[in-house]
GROMACS .gro file of C-alpha atoms in nm:
model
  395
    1UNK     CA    1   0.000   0.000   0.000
    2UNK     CA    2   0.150   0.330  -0.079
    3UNK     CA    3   0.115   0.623   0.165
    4UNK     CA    4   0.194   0.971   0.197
    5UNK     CA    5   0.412   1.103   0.532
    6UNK     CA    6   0.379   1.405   0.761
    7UNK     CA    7   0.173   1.678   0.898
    8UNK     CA    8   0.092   1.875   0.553
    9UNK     CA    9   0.231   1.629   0.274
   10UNK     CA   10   0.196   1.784  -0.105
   11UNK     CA   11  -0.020   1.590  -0.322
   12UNK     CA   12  -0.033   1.706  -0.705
   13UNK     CA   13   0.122   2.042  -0.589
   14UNK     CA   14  -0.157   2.059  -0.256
   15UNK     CA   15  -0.116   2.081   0.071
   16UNK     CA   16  -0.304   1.782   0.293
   17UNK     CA   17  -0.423   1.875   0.622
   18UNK     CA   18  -0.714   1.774   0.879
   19UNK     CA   19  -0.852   2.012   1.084
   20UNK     CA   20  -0.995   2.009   1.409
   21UNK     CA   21  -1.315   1.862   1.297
   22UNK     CA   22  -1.177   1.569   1.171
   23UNK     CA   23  -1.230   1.701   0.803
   24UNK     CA   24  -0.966   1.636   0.543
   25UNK     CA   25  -0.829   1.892   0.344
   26UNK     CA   26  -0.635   2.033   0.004
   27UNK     CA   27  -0.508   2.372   0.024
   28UNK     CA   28  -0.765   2.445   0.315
   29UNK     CA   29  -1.079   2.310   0.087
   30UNK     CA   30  -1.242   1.950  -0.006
   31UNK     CA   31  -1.090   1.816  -0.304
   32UNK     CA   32  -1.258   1.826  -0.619
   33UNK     CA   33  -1.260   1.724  -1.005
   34UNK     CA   34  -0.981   1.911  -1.181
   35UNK     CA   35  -0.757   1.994  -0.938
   36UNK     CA   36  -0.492   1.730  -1.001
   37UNK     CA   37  -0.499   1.543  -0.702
   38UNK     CA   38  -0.705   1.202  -0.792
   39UNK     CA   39  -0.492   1.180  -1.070
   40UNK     CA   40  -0.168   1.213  -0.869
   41UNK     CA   41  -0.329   0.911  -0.614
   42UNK     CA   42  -0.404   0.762  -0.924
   43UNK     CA   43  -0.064   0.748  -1.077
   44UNK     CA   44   0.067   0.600  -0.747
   45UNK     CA   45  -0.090   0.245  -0.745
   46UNK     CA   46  -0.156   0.238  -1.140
   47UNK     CA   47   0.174   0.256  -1.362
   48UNK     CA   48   0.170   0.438  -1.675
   49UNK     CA   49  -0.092   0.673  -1.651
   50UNK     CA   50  -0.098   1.010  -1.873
   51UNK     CA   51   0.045   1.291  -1.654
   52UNK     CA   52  -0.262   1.481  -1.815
   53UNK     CA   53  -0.520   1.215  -1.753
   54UNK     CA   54  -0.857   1.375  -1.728
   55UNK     CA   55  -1.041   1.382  -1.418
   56UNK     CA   56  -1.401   1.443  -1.363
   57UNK     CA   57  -1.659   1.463  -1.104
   58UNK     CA   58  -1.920   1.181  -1.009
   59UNK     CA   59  -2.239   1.417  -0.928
   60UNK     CA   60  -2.386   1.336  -0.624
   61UNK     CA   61  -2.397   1.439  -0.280
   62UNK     CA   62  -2.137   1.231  -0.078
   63UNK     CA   63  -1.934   1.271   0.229
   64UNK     CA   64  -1.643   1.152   0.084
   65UNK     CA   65  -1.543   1.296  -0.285
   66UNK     CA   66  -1.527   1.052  -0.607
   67UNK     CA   67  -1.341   1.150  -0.903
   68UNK     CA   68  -1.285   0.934  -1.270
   69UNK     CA   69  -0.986   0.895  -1.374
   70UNK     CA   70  -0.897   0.869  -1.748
   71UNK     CA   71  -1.265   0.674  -1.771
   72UNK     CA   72  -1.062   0.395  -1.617
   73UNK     CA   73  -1.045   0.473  -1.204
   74UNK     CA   74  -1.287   0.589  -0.929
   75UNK     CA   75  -1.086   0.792  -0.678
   76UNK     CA   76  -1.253   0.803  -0.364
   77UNK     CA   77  -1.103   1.062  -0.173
   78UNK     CA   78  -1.179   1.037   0.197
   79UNK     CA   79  -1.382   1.347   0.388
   80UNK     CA   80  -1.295   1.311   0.725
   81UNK     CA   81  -1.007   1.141   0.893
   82UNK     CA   82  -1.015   0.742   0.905
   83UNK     CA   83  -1.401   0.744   0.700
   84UNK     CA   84  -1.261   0.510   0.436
   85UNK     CA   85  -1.039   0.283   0.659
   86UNK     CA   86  -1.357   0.029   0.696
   87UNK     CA   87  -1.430  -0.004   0.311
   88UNK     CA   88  -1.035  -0.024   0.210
   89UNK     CA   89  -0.982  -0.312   0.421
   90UNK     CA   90  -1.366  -0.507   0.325
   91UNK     CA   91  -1.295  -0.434  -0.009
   92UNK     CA   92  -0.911  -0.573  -0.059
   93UNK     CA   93  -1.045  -0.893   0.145
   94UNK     CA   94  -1.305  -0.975  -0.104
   95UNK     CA   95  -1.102  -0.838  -0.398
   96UNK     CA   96  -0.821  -1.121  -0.243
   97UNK     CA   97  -1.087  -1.404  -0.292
   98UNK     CA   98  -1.101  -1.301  -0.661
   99UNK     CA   99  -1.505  -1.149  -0.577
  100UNK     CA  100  -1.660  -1.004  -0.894
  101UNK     CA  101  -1.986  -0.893  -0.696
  102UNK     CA  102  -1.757  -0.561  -0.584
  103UNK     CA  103  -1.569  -0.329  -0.822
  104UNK     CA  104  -1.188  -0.435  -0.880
  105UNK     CA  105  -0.969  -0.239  -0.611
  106UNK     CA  106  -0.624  -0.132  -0.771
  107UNK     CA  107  -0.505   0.011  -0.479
  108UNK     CA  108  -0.535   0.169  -0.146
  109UNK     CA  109  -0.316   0.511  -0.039
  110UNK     CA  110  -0.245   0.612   0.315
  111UNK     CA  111  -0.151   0.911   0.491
  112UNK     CA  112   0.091   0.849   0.769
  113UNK     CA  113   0.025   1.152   0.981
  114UNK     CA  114   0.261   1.229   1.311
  115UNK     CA  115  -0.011   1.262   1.566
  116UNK     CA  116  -0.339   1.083   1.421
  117UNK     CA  117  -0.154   0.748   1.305
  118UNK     CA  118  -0.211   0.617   0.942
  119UNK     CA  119  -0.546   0.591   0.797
  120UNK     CA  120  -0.688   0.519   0.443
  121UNK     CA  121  -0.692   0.855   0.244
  122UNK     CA  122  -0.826   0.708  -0.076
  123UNK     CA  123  -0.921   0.440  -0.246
  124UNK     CA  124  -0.875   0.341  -0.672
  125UNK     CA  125  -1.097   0.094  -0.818
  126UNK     CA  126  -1.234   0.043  -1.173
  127UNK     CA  127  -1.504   0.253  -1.359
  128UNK     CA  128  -1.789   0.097  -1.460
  129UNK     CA  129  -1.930   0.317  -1.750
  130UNK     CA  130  -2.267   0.337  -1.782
  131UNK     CA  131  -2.337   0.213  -1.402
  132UNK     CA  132  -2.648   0.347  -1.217
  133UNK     CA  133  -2.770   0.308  -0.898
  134UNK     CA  134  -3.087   0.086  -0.795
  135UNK     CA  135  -3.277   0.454  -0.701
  136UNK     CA  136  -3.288   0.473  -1.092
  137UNK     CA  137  -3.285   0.163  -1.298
  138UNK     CA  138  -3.447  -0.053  -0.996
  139UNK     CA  139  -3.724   0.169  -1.019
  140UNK     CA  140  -3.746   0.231  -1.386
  141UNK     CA  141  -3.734  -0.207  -1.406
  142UNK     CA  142  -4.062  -0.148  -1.158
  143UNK     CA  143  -4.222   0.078  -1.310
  144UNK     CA  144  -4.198  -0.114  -1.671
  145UNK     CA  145  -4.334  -0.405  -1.493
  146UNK     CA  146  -4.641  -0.233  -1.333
  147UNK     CA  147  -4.680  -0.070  -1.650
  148UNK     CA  148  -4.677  -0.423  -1.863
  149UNK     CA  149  -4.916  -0.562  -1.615
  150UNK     CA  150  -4.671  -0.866  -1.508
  151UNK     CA  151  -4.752  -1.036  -1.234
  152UNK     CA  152  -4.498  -1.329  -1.188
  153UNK     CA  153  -4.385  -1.411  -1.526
  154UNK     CA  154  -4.137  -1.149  -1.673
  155UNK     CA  155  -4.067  -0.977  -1.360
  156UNK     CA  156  -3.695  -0.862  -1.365
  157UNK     CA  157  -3.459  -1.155  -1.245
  158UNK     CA  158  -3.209  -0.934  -1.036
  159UNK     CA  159  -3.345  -0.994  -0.669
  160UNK     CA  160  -3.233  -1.369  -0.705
  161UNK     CA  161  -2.871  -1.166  -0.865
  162UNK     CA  162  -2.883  -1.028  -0.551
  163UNK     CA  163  -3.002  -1.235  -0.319
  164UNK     CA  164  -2.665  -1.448  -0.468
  165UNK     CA  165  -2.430  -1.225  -0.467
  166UNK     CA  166  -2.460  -1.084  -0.097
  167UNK     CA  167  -2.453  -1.471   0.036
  168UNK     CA  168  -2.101  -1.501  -0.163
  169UNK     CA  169  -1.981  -1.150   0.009
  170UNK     CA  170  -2.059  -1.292   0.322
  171UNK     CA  171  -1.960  -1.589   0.307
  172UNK     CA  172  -1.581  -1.451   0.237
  173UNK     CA  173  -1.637  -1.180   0.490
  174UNK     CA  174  -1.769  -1.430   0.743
  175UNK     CA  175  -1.493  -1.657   0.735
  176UNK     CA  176  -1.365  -1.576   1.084
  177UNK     CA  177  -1.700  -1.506   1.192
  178UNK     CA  178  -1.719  -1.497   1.630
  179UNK     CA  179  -1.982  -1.545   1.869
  180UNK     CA  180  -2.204  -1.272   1.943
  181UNK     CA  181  -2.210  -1.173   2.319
  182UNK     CA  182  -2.455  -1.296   2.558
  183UNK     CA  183  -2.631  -1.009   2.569
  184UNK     CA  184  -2.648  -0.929   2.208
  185UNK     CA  185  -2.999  -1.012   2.207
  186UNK     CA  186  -3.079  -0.746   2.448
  187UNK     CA  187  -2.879  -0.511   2.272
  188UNK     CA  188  -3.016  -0.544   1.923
  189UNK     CA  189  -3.378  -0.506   2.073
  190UNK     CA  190  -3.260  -0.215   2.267
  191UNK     CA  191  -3.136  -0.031   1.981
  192UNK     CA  192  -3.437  -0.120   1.764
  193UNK     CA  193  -3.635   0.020   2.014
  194UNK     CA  194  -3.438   0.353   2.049
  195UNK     CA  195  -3.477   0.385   1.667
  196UNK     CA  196  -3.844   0.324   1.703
  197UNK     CA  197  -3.910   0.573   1.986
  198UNK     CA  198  -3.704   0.851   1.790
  199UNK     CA  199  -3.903   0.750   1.477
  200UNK     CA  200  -4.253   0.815   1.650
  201UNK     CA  201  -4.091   1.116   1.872
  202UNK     CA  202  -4.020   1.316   1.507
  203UNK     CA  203  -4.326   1.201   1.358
  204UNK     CA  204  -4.548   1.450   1.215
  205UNK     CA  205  -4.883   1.533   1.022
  206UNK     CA  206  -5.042   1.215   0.807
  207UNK     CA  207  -4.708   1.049   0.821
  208UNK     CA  208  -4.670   1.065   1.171
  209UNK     CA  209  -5.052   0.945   1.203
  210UNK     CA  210  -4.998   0.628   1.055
  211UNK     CA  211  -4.692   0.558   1.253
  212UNK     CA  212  -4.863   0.562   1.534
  213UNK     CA  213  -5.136   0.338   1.431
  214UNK     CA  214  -4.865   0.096   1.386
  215UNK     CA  215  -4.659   0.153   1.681
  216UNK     CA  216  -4.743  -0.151   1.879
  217UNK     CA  217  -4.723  -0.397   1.536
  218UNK     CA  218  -4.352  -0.280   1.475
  219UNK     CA  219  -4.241  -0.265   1.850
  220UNK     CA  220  -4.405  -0.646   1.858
  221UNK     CA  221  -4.161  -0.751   1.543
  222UNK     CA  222  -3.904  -0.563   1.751
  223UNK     CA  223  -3.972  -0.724   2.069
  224UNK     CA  224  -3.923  -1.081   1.849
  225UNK     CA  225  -3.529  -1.016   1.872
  226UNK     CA  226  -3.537  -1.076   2.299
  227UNK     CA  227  -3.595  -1.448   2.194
  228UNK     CA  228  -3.348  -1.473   1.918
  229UNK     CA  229  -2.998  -1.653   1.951
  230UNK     CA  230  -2.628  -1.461   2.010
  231UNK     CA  231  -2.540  -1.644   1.703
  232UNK     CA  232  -2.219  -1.542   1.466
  233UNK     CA  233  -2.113  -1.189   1.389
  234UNK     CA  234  -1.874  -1.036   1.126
  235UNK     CA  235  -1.840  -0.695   0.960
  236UNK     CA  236  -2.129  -0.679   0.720
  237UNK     CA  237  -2.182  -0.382   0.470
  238UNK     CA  238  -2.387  -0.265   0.728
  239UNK     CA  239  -2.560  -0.002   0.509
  240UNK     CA  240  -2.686  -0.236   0.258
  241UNK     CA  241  -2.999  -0.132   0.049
  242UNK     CA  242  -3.068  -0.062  -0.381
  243UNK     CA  243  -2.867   0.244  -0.359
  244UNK     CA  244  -2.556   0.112  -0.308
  245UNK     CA  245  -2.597  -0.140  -0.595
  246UNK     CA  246  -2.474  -0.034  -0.928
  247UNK     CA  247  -2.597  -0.194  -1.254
  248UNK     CA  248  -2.334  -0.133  -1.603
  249UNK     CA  249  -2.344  -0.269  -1.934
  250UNK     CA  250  -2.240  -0.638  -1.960
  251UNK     CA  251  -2.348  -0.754  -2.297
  252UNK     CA  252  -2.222  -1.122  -2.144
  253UNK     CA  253  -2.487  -1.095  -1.862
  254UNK     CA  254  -2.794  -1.301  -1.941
  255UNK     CA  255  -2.993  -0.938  -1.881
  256UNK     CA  256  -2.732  -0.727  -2.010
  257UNK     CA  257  -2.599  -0.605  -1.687
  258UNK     CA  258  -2.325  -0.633  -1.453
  259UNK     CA  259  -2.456  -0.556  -1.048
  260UNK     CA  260  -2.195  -0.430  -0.841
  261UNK     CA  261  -2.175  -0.374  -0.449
  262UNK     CA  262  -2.043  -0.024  -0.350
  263UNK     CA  263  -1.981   0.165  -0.040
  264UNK     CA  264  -1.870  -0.044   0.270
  265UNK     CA  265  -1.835   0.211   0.489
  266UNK     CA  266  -2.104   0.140   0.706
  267UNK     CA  267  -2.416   0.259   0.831
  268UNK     CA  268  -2.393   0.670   0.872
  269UNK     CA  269  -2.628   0.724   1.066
  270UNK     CA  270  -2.388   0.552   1.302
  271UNK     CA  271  -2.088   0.691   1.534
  272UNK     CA  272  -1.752   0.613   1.397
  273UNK     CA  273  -1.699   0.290   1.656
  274UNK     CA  274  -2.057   0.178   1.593
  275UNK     CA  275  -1.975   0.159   1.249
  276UNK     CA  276  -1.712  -0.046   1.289
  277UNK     CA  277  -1.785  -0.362   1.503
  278UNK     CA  278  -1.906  -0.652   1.388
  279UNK     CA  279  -2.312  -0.740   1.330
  280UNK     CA  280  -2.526  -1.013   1.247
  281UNK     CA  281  -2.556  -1.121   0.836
  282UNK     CA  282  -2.949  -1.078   0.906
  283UNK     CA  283  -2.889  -0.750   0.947
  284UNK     CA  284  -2.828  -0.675   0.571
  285UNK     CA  285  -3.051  -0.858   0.432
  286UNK     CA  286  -3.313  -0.703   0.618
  287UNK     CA  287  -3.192  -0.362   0.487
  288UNK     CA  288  -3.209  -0.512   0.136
  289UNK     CA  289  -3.572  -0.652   0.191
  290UNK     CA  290  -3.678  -0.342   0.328
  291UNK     CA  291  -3.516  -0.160   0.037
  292UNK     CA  292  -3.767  -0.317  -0.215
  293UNK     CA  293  -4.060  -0.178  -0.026
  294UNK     CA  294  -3.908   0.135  -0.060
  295UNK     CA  295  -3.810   0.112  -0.443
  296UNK     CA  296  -4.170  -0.033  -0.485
  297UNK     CA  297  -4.297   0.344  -0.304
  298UNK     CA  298  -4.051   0.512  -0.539
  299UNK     CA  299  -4.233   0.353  -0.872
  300UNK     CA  300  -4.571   0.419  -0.740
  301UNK     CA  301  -4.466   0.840  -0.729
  302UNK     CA  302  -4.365   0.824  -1.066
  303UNK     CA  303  -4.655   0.647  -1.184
  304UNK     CA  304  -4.828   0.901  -0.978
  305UNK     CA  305  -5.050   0.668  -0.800
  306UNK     CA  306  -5.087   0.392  -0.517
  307UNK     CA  307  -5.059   0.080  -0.707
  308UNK     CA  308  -5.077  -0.276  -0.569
  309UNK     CA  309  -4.958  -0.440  -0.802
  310UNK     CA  310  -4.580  -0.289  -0.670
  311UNK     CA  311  -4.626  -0.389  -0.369
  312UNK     CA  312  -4.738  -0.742  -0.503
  313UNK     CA  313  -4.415  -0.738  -0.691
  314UNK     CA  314  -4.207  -0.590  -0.378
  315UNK     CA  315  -4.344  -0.951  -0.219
  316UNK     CA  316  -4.213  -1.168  -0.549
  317UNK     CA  317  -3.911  -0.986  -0.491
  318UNK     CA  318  -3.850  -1.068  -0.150
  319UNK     CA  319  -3.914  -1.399  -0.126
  320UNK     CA  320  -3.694  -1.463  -0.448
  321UNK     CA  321  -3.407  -1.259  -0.290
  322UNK     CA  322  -3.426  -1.419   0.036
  323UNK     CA  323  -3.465  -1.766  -0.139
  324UNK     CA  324  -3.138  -1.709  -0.339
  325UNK     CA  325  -2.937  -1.592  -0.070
  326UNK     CA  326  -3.016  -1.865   0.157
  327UNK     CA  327  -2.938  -2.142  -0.163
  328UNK     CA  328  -2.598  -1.972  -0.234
  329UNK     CA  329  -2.491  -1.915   0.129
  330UNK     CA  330  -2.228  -2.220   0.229
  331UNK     CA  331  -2.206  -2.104   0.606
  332UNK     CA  332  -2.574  -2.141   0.643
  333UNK     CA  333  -2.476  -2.093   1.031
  334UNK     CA  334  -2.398  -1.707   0.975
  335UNK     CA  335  -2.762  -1.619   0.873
  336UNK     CA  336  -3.060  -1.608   1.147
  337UNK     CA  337  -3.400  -1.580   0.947
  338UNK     CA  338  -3.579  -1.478   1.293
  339UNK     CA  339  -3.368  -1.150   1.301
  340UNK     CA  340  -3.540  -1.043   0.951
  341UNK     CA  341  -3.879  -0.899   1.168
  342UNK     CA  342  -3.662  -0.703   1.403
  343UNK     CA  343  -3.435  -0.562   1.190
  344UNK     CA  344  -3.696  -0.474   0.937
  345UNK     CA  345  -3.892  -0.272   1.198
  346UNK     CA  346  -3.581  -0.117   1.338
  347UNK     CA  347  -3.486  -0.026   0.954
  348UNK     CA  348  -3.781   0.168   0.839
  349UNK     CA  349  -3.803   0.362   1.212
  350UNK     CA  350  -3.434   0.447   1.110
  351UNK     CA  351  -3.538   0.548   0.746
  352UNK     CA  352  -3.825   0.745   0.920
  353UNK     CA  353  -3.685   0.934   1.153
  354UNK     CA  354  -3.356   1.030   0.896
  355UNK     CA  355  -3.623   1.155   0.681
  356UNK     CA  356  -3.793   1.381   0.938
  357UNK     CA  357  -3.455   1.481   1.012
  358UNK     CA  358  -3.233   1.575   0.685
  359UNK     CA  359  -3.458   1.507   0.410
  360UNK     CA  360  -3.810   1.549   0.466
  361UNK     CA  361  -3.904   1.469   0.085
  362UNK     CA  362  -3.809   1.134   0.146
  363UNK     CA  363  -4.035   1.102   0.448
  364UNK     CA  364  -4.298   0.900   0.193
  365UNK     CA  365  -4.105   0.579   0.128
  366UNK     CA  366  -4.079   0.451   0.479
  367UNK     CA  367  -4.421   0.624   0.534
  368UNK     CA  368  -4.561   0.394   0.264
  369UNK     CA  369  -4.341   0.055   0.337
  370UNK     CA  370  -4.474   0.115   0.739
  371UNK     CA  371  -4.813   0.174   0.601
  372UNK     CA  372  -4.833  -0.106   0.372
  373UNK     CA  373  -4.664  -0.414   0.602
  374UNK     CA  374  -4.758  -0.341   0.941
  375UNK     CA  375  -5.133  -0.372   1.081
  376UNK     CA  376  -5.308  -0.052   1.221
  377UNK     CA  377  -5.493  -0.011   1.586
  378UNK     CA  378  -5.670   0.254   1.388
  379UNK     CA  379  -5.656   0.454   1.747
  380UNK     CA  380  -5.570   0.759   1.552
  381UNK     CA  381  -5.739   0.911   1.248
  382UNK     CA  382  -5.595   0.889   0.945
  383UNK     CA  383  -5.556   0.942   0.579
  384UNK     CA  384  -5.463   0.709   0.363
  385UNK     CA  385  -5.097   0.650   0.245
  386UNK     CA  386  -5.058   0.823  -0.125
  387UNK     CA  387  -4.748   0.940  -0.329
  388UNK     CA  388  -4.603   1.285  -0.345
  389UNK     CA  389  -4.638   1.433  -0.727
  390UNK     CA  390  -4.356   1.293  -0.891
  391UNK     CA  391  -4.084   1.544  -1.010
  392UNK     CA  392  -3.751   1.410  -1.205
  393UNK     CA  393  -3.498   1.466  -0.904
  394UNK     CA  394  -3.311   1.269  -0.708
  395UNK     CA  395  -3.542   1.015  -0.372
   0.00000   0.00000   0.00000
């Protein structure tokens, strides 16, 4: 692994720092597309590159800040101080047991700094031209299928692609899998039920109605994880949902596309240490589940009405996922299925309460998954669930 040395080391004619917040720095600013410094990290772990490679931005809001290379490299550049240390070291593990279910890692550069230690500063891996994320062709696939009128035969065949391909990541990452402590199953209810009370705390107007019908069915699934087993634990994704899966071009793939797995940094919504210890496998997969609820909520705003037939094919989905992932996985020991209700609960209380929190437009998708799954004491009055008016932005 190459590295960089010292308290301001240049980098393409910059000036690292970190600053009191923890932030990482280039001449006092975040790095950006253009200035010369993805291409320098670049031209450390891949030989031969163009001094006057072209770099440009990936546009999207992140924390960290991704750059292409030359159309070849991603350059992820870290934001704050140790962010990227989790990913780098997930990532070379699988890339070690030859995974294609992740984008190829070239290389990982560090930044050996006098007082804060050494910690990841970027990571290189391959671009995948063409790639989206499952917030646009997962819903667009949806949509098509709602729109055809499919109800079994011809749905897309990518849950099971899923489903598959998280059992092999785990299944490498799970190799020294440990014993969860004694009290993990108190702990994993406790949190759930943190999330939930925070969820119904921040709850407002129709939204916040129809959580509270449901209070006592999700607190019931939650209460399910008191009885469950310590069972194994490894370090999952751990913020695992359609977002973070990128389809490409593969004119080899039976439909046309390569899925790959991005962003192992963890769940953010997590402190730092959080993010890093080890969890159950359940725990993605329930994040993935819950993630097709919330795709099928997405197609039904931009077809601009409640529609069962997503949610029928949110089911389809599910059960093809989870059936996939459970015939590909060869430590069958690592997954608990009676985790799934728990986890699920605790998931869309999370999703709820981030969205009454940073990004209220969002609020809808949980709103509607919440609505849709779990059974009301109809104690409050309430409207029924319906989509915002679509608009062609970013969920």
């Amino acid at each position: 692994m190459n590295s960089f040395d010292g308290l301001h080391p240049v980098i393409g004619g910059r000036v690292l720092s970190v600053d009191g917040d923890g932030r990482v720095l280039l001449d006092g600013r975040r790095p950006a597309a253009g200035d010369g410094v993805a291409r320098a990290i670049t031209a450390l772990v891949v030989h031969g590159l163009s001094p006057d490679a072209p770099e440009r931005g990936i546009a999207v809001d992140q924390t960290n800040t991704s750059v292409i290379v030359d159309d070849r490299f991603v350059v992820k550049i870290v934001g704050r101080w140790a962010a990227a240390d989790r990913a780098g070291h997930l990532l070379e593990r699988l890339g070690d047991a030859g995974s294609d279910d992740v984008a190829r890692v070239h290389g990982r550069v560090a930044w050996r700094h006098p007082e804060l230690g050494e910690s990841t500063l970027a990571i290189v891996t391959e671009y995948l031209p063409g790639a989206e994320d499952g917030w646009t062709w997962a819903v667009d696939d949806v949509v098509a299928a709602v729109e055809r009128g499919l109800d079994g035969p011809g749905d897309p065949a990518w849950p099971s692609t899923l489903g598959a391909q998280v059992a092999r990541i785990h299944d490498v990452l799970g190799a020294d899998a440990s014993p969860s402590g004694a009290d993990a199953a108190s702990a994993r209810r406790d949190r759930a039920a943190d999330a939930l009370a925070r969820a119904v705390a921040a709850g407002e107007g129709a939204a916040g109605e129809r959580l509270r019908n449901r209070r006592e069915a999700l607190a019931r699934d939650i209460r399910s994880l008191e009885g469950t087993a310590p069972g194994l634990e490894f370090p999952i994704h751990g913020d695992l949902h359609l977002g973070q899966v990128l389809a490409s071009p593969d004119p080899g793939a039976a439909d046309g596309r390569r899925y790959t797995l991005i962003d192992f940094d963890g769940d953010p919504q997590l402190d730092a240490a959080d993010r890093e210890r080890a969890d159950a496998a359940a725990r993605d997969v329930a994040h993935l589940l819950v993630s097709l609820d919330l795709i099928s909520a997405v197609a039904q705003k931009r077809l601009g009405r409640p529609d069962d037939r997503a949610w029928s094919w949110a089911d389809r989905a599910r059960a093809e996922l989870l059936a996939a992932y459970r015939a590909e996985l060869s430590r069958a020991e690592l997954f608990d299925a009676a985790l799934l209700p728990g986890f699920e609960a605790e998931q869309l209380a999370a999703e709820l309460h981030y969205a009454d929190r940073f990004l209220p437009p969002w609020r809808y998708a949980p709103d509607a998954a919440i609505t849709h799954r779990y059974a009301s004491t109809n104690e409050t009055p309430e409207s029924p669930w319906t989509p915002p008016p679509f608009e062609p932005t970013s969920t």
